[in-house]
XYZ file of C-alpha atoms in Angstrom:
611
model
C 26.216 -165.171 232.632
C 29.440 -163.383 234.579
C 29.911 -160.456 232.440
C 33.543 -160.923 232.240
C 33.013 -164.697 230.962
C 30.724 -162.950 228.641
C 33.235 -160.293 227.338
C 35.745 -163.403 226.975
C 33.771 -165.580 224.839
C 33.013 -162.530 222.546
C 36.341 -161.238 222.066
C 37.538 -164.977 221.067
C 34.786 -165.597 219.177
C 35.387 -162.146 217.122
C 39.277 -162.923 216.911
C 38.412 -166.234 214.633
C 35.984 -164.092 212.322
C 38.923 -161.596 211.904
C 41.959 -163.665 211.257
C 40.306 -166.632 209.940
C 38.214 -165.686 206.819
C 37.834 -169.711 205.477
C 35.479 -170.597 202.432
C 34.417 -173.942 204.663
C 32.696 -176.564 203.010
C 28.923 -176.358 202.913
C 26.983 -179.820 204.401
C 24.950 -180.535 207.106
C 25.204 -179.510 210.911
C 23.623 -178.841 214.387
C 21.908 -175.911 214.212
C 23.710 -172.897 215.830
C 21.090 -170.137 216.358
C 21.491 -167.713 218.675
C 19.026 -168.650 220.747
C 19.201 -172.305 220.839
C 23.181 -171.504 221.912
C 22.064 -169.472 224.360
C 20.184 -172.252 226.103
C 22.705 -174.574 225.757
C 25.268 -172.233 227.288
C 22.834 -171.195 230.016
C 22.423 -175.306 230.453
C 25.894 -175.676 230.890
C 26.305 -173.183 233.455
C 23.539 -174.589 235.319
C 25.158 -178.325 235.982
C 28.657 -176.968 235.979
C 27.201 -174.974 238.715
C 24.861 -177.606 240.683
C 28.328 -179.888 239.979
C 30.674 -177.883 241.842
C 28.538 -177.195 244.591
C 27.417 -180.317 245.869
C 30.956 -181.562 245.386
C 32.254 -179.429 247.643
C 29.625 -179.774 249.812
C 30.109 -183.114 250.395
C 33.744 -183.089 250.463
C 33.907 -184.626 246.995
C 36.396 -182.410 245.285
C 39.521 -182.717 247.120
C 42.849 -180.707 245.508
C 45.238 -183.532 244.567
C 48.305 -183.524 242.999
C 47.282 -183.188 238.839
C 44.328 -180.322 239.827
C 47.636 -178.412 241.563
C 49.781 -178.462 239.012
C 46.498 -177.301 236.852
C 46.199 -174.452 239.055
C 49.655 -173.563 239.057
C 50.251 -172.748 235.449
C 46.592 -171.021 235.532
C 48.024 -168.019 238.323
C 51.007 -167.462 236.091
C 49.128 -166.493 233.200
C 45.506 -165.567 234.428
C 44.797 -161.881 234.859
C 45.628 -161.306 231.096
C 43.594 -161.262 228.176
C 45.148 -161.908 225.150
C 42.015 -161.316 222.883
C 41.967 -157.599 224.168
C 46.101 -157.022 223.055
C 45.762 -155.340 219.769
C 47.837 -157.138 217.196
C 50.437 -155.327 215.536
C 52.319 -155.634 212.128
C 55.273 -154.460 214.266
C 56.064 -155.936 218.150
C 54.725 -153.172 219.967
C 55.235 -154.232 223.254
C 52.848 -154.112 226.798
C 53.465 -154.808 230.390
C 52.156 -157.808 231.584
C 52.800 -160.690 234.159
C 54.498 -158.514 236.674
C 57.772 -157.780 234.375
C 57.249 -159.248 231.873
C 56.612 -157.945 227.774
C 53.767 -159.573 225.919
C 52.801 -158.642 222.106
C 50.312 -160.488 219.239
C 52.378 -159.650 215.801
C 50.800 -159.620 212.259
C 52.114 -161.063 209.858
C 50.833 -163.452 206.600
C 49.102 -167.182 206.700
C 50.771 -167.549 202.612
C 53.635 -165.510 202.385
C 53.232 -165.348 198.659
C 49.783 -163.340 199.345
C 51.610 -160.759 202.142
C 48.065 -158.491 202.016
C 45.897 -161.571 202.288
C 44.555 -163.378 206.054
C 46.536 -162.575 208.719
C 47.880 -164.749 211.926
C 48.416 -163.060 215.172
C 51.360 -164.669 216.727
C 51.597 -164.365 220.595
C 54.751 -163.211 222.084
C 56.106 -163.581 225.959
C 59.299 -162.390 226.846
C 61.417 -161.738 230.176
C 63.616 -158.780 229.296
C 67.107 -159.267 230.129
C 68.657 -158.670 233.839
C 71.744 -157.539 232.233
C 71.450 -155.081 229.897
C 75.336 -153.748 230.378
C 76.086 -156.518 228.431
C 72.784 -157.180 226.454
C 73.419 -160.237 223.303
C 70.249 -159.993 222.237
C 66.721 -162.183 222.090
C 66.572 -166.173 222.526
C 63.546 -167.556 221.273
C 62.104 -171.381 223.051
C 59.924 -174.191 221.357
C 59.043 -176.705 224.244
C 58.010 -179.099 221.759
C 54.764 -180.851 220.667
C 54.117 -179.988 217.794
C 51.250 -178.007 219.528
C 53.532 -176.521 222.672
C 52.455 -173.156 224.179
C 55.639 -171.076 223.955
C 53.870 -168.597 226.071
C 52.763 -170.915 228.615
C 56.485 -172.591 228.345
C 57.718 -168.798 229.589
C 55.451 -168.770 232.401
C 56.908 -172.375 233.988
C 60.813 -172.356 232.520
C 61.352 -168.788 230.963
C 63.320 -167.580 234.383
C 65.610 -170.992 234.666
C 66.507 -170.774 231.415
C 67.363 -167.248 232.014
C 69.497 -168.307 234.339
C 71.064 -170.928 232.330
C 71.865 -169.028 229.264
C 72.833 -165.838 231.535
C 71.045 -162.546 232.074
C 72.467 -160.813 228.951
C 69.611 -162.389 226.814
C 66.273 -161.496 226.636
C 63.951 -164.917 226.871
C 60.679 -165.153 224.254
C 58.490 -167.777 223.935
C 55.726 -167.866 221.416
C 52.712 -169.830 220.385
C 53.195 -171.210 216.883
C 50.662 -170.807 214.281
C 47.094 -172.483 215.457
C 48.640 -172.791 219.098
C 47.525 -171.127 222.682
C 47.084 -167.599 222.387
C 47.924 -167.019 218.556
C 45.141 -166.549 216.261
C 43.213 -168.264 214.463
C 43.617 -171.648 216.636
C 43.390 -174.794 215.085
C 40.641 -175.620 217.255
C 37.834 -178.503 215.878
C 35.919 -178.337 219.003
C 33.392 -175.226 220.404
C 35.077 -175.552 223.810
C 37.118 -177.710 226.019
C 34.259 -179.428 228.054
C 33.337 -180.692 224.471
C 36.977 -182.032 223.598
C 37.047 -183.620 226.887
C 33.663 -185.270 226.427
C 34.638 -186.471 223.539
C 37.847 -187.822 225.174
C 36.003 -189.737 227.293
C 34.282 -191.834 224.750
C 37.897 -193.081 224.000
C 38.322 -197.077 223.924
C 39.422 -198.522 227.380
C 40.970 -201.466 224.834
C 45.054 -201.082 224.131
C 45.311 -200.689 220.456
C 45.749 -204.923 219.420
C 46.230 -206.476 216.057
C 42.808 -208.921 216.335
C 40.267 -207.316 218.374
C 38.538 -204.477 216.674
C 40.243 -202.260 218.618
C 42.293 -200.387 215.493
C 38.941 -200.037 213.685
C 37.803 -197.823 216.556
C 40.716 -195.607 216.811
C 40.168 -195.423 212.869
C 36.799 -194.466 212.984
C 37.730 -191.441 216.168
C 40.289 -190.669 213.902
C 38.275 -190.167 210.923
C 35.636 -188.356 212.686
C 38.339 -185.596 214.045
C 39.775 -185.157 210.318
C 36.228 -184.485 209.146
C 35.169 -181.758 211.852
C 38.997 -180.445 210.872
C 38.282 -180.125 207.512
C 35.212 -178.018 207.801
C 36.196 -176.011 210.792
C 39.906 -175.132 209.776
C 40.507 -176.795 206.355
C 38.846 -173.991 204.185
C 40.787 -172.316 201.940
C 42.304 -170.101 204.188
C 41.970 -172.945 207.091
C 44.485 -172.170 209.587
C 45.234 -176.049 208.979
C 46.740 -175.515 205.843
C 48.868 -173.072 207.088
C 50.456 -173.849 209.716
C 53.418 -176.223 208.655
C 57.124 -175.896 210.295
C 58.669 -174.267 207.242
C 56.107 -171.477 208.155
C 56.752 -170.713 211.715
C 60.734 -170.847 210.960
C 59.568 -167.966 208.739
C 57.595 -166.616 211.216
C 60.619 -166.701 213.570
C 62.546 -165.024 211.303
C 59.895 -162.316 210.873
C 60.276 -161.921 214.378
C 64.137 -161.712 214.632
C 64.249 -158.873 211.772
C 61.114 -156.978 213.706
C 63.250 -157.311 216.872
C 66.137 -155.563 214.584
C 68.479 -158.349 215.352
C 70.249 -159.986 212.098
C 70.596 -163.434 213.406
C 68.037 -166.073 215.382
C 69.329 -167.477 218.597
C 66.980 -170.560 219.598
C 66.752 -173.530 222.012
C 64.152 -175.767 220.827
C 63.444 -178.718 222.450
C 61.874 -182.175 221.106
C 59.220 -181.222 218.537
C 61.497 -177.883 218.109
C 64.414 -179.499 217.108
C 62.563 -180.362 213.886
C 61.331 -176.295 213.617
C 65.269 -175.953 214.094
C 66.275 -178.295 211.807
C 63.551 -176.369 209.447
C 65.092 -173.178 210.217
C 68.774 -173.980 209.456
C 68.244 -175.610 206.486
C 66.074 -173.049 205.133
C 68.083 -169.668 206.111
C 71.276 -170.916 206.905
C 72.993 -167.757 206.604
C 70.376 -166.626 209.362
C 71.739 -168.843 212.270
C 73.315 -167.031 215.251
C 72.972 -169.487 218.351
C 70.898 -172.664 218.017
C 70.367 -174.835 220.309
C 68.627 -177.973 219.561
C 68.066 -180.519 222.363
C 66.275 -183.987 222.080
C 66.946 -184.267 218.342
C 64.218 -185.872 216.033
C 65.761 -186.779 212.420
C 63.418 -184.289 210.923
C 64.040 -186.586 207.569
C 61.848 -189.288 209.374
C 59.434 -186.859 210.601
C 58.480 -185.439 207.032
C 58.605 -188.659 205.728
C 56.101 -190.111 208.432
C 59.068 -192.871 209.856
C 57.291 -193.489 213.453
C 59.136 -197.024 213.627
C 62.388 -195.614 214.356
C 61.470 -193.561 217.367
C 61.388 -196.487 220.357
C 64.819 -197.996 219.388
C 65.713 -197.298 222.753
C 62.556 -197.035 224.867
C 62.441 -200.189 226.584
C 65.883 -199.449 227.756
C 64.976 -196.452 229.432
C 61.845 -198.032 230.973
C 64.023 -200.915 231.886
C 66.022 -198.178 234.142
C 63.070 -197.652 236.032
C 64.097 -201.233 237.756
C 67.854 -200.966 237.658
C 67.326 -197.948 239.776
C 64.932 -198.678 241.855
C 67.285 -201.442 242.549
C 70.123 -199.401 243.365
C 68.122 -196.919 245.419
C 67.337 -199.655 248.227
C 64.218 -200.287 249.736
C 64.011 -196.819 251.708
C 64.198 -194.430 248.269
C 61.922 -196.706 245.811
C 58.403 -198.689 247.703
C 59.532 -201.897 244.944
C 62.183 -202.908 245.857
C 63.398 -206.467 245.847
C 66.533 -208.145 245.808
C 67.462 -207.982 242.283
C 66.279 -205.700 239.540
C 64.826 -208.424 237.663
C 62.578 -209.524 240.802
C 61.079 -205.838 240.553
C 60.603 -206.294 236.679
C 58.387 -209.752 237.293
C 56.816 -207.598 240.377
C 55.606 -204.764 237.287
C 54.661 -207.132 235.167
C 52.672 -209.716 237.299
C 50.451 -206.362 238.666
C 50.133 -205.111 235.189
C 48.965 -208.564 233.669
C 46.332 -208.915 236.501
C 44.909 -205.374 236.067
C 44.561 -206.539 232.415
C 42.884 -209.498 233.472
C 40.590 -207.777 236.305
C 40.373 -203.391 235.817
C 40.625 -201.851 239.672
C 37.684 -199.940 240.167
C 38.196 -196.537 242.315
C 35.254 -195.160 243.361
C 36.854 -192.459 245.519
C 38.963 -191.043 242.952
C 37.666 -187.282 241.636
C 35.786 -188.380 238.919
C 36.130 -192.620 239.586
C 38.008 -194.155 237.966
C 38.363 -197.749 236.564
C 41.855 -198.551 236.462
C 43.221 -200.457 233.294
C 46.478 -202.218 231.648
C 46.317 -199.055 229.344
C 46.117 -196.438 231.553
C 49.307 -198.406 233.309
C 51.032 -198.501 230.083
C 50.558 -195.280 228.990
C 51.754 -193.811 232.488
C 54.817 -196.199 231.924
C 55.377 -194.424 228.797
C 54.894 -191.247 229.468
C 57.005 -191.537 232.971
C 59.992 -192.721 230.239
C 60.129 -188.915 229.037
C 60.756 -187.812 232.867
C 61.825 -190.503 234.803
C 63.676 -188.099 237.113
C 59.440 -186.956 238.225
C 57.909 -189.722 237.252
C 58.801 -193.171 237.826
C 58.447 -192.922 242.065
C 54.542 -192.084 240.578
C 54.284 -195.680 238.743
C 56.347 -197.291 241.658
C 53.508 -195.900 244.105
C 50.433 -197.168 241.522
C 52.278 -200.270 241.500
C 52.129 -200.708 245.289
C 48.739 -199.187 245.879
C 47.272 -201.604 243.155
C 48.693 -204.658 244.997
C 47.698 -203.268 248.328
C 44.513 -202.169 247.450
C 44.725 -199.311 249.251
C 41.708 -197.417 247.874
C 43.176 -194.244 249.851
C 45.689 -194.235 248.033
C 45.137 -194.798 244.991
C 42.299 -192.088 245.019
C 44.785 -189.788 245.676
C 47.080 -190.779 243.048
C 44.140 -191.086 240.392
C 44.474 -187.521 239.156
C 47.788 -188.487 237.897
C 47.400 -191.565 236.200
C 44.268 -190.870 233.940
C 43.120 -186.461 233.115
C 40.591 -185.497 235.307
C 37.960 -184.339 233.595
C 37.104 -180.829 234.907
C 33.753 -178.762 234.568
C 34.656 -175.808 232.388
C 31.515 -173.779 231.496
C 33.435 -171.268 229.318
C 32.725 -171.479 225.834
C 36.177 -169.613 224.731
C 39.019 -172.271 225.391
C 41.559 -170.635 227.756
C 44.673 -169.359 225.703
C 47.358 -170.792 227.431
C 45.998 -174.789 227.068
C 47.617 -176.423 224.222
C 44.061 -178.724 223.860
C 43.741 -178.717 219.839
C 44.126 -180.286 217.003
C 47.172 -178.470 216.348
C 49.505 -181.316 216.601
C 47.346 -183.176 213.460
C 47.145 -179.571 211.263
C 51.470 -179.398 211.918
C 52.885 -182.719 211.871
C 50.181 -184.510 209.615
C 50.769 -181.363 207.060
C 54.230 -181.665 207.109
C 54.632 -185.340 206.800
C 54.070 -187.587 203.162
C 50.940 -188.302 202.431
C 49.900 -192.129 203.747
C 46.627 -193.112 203.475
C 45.448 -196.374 205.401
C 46.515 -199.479 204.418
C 45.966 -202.726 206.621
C 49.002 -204.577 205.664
C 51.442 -201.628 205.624
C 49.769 -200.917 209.422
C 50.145 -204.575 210.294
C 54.036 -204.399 209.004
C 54.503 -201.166 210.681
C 53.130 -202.804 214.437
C 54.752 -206.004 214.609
C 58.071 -203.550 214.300
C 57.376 -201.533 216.948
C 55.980 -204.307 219.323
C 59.554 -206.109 218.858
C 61.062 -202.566 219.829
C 59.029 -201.913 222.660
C 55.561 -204.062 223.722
C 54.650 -201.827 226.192
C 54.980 -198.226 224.279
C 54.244 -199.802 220.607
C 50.175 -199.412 221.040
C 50.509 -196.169 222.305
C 52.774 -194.428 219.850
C 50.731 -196.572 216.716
C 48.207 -193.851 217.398
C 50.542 -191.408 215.407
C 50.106 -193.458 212.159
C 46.011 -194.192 212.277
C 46.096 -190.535 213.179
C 48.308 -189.301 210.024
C 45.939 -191.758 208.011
C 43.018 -190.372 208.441
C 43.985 -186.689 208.029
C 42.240 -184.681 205.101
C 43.885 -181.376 205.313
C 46.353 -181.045 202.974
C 48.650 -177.797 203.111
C 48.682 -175.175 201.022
C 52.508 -175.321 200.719
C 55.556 -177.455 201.865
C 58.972 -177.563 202.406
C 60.713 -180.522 200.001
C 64.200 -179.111 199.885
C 67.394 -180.692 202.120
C 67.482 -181.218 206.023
C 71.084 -180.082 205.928
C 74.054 -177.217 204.956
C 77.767 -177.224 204.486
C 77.869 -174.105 206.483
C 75.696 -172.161 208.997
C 76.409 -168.419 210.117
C 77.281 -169.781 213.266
C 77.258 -173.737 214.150
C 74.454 -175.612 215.576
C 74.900 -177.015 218.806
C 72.816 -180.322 219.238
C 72.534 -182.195 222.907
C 71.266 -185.348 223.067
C 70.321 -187.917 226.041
C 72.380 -191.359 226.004
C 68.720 -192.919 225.935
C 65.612 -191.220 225.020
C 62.713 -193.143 224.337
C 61.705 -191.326 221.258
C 64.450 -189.167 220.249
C 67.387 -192.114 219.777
C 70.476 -190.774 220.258
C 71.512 -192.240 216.680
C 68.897 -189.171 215.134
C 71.051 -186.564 217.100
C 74.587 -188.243 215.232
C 72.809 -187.967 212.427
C 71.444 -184.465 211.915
C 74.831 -183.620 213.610
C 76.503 -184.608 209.848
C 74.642 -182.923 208.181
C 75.455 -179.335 209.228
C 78.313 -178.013 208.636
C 80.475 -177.570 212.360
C 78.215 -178.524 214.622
C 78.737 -179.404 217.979
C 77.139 -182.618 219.526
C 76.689 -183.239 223.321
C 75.321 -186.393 224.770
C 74.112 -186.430 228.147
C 74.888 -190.013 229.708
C 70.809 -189.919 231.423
C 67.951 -191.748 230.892
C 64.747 -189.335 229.318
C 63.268 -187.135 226.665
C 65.776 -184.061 226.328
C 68.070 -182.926 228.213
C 65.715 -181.345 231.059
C 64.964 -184.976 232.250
C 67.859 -185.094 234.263
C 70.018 -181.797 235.491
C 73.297 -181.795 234.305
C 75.505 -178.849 235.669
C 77.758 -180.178 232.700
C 75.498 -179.632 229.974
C 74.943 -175.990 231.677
C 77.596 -175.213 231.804
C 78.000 -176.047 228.075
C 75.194 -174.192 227.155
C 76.117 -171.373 228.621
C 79.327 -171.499 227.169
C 77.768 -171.445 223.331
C 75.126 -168.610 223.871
C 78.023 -166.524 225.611
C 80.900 -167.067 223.907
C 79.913 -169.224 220.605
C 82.191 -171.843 222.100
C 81.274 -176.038 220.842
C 81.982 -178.811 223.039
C 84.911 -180.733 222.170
C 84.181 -183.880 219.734
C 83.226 -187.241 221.857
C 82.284 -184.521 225.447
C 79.796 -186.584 227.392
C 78.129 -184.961 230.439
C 76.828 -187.034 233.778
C 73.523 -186.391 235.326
C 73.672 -184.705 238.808
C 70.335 -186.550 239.702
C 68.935 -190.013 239.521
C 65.400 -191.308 239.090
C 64.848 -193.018 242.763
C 68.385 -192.611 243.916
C 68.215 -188.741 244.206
C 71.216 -185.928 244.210
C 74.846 -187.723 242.928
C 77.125 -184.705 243.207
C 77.834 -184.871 247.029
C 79.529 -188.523 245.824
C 81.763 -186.515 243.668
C 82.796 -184.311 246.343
C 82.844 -181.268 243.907
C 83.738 -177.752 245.649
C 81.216 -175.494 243.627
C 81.551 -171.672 242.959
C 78.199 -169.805 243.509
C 77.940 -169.640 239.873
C 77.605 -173.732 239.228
C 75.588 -173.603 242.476
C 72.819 -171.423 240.895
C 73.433 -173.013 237.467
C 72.594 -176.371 238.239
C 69.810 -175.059 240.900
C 68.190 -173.601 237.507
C 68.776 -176.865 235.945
C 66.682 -178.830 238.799
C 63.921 -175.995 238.046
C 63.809 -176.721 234.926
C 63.580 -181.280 235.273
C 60.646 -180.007 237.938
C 58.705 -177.754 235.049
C 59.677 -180.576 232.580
C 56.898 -182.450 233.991
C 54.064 -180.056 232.396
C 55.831 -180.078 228.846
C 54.618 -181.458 226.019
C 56.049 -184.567 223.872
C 57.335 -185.093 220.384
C 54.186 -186.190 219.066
């Protein structure tokens, strides 16, 4: 084995040991010797090896579009290892990243027991450019829950920089269980066996009649029992790492910066760890920024059949635009929006009727109505990036063009790539995070068929296409074990904040309703709302040299948008760059302001959901 693979596994292996001291359940398992590992690992390596080879060889593993955009987040965070930065009980900062500051801070998994386990929370910051007129640290949350703040640095830390202005330092850090921080919430040895397991996934969309809901049940209850004995213990990371404690985490990390107030921009998922935050230390609240709002009432409460009020309205813009873009921006055109509708629909029934093998693709790939659907879906968070990638399935499925559609395969359905390591790399937000945070937060809902059947026949009238995808939350939620060792039951809400909130908002996001963001906006004290007339998940979806401007205003200067301010999009899904139309003289300023802003729609692509 390469000795610095070697040294890797150990040092992650001794980091759970360390910070992770769980009484797990006792019952059966595999047996985990040291020798029978050993020839299991040196197995692995073996046909990972003979795998690799002979694909290349043959000219089997070409570079296409989704093993790029791997590749890209891996060289702007290789060449550090996390597991060798000693944590700290204060930031003690190190060099790394060519600039940048990186830190793992101490502090408690139970607050009320400050000299019990630890958690060692990874921190990534770009210091401020400048420092003549230095306001301080913003913190980031790209979402999830189960977003890699760290890894969120690497891709968007220097256009939001620019956005917010030089004068702040930028910090992005992995939440408890996530990415780098210790111990993970990690159920699976390594990521070639999550993947595996992955694969045994049903190729069925989640129906009603069919069996299929008793599968996902069954995976579900299977990943709640590994949870429970791997991180449910006593001092399981699992039952420690709910939202009310990483907005005390974040304030641990604010008073160990010495600043007196958080400043924050937390998108999606961390408009919820916002919402947490503000509610809990109100008096605590410098700038905060909360963007793609998610009633964090519903979220506690586990409400999922709110969330697509408006999704099929944003998916539906995928033919209005492609419409209005013409037949040289989007390959479906046809005469009428409603003619490129049908044209969707009629491919997507006949893939459900007959799957489109792809033997080409790197690994092949059988094609299915739910692989179609979910890359609808998913393209309805970033339709700016996403929906000329269904348009161009679309056409390659009807043309058959094997070529084609090998190329795009990579991007419809996860490659599944051979990774012999046993130590999961730091940055990948792979884990069962997500369940451990949002399953731990929420009410307590076991299983019941006839609430489930309820529930489903609401969201397929919201949204047919999106409805057996984002079902998945419940059965997941369901089948959970782990309860937490604490919650937070008090108010989503305060008459008064140090400073006031400012919430943006998307006219139409498919999971974050704009109605959540009017909502939450009542219930603090002076906030500021901004609605972004665009299409998408956040306001990153679609650049907006408007809401930049904005923002920039309220980390600078405090300063709320006026009640009822709506800001346009300066791009459109299909139809491309709108500002030349509205022959605006910019200063160099908006220039590089809304240039940041495009950086940031492109990165948007890699981010995580809401859920």
């Amino acid at each position: 084995m390469d000795g610095s693979l070697a040294a890797h596994r150990a040092a992650a292996e001794r980091e759970e040991r360390k910070y992770m001291v769980a009484d797990m359940p006792s019952g059966p398992r595999r047996s985990t010797t040291p020798s029978s590992r050993a020839r299991f690992v040196k197995l692995v390596l073996f046909l990972c090896v003979v795998i690799v080879t002979v694909g290349f060889q043959l000219g089997l593993l070409p570079s296409g579009p989704g093993s790029s955009e791997l590749s890209r987040v891996r060289a702007a965070t290789k060449d550090f290892d996390w597991y060798a930065l000693e944590p700290s009980r204060n930031i003690q900062w190190t060099p790394c990243y060519s600039g940048q500051q990186c830190a793992r801070l101490l502090l408690p998994l139970d607050y009320d027991t400050p000299d019990g386990p630890t958690t060692a929370v990874a921190l990534r910051m770009i210091p401020a450019t400048d420092r003549k007129n230095y306001k301080g640290t913003l913190l980031v949350n790209p979402g999830g829950p189960g977003g890699s703040g760290t890894s969120f640095i690497a891709r968007a830390g220097a256009n939001i920089s620019h956005v917010v202005g030089g004068s702040f330092d930028i910090l992005g850090f992995d939440p408890r269980g996530i990415g780098a921080t210790t111990p993970a919430a990690r159920c699976f040895e390594t990521d070639s066996q999550r993947k595996l397991w992955e694969l045994q996934g049903d190729s069925r969309i989640l129906n009603l009649t069919d069996g299929s809901v008793d599968i996902a049940r069954a995976r579900e209850k299977l990943v709640a029992a590994r949870c429970e004995e791997k991180i449910g213990g006593e001092w399981g990371i699992a039952r420690f790492a709910g939202t009310h404690l990483v907005a005390r985490d974040m304030l641990e990390i604010v008073e160990r910066l010495g600043q007196e107030k958080l400043q924050y921009w937390g998108f999606s998922y961390g408009t919820v760890l916002g919402q947490y935050f503000a509610a809990m230390y109100p008096d605590k609240v410098g700038r905060l920024i909360i963007d793609g709002v998610f009633d964090a009432y519903s979220y506690r409460a586990n409400i999922w059949d709110t969330s697509l009020v408006d999704t099929d309205t944003v998916i539906g813009s995928f033919f209005h635009f492609c419409h209005q873009a013409g037949p040289d921006k989007c390959t479906l055109w046809e005469p009428t929006a409603a003619e490129i509708q049908d044209r969707y629909l009629k491919v997507l029934n006949a893939v459900g009727e007959s799957p489109v093998p792809i033997p080409l693709a790197d690994p092949p790939l059988v094609l299915t109505r739910k692989h179609l659907q979910a890359q609808m879906f998913q393209a309805s968070y970033k339709p700016l990036s996403a929906f000329g990638l269904v348009a161009d399935t679309i056409l390659a499925i009807e043309t058959r063009n094997q070529t084609a559609l090998a190329t795009l395969a990579p991007r419809i359905a996860d490659p599944t790539e051979c990774n012999c390591s046993a130590a999961p790399e730091p940055w990948r937000a792979d884990s069962e995070a997500m369940r451990a945070i949002e399953c731990g937060d929420g009410d307590e809902e076991p299983f019941d068929a006839d609430a489930f059947t309820a529930f489903y026949t609401r969201l397929l009238a919201l949204s047919p296409l999106s409805a057996p995808i984002w079902a998945a939350n419940y059965l997941a939620c369901a089948e959970w074990r782990v309860r937490p060792h604490t919650r937070y039951l008090g108010p989503f809400a305060a008459a008064r904040t140090a400073h006031p909130l400012l919430l943006v908002s998307p006219r139409f996001d498919p999971v974050c309703p704009l109605a959540d963001a009017r909502a939450v906006h009542g219930r603090f004290g002076g906030a500021g709302l901004l609605v972004q007339n665009s299409y998408g998940h956040c306001s990153l979806a679609a650049p907006s040299l408007c809401t930049a401007r904005h923002v920039r205003a309220y980390m600078e200067n405090g300063t709320l948008p006026e009640p009822g301010t709506v800001c346009e999009p300066d791009e459109l899904p299909f139809v491309g760059r709108v500002e030349e139309a509205r022959a605006r003289v910019l200063s160099v300023e908006d220039l590089q302001l809304l240039e940041a802003m495009r950086g940031l729609s492109k990165e948007f692509e890699l981010m995580p959901g809401p859920r």
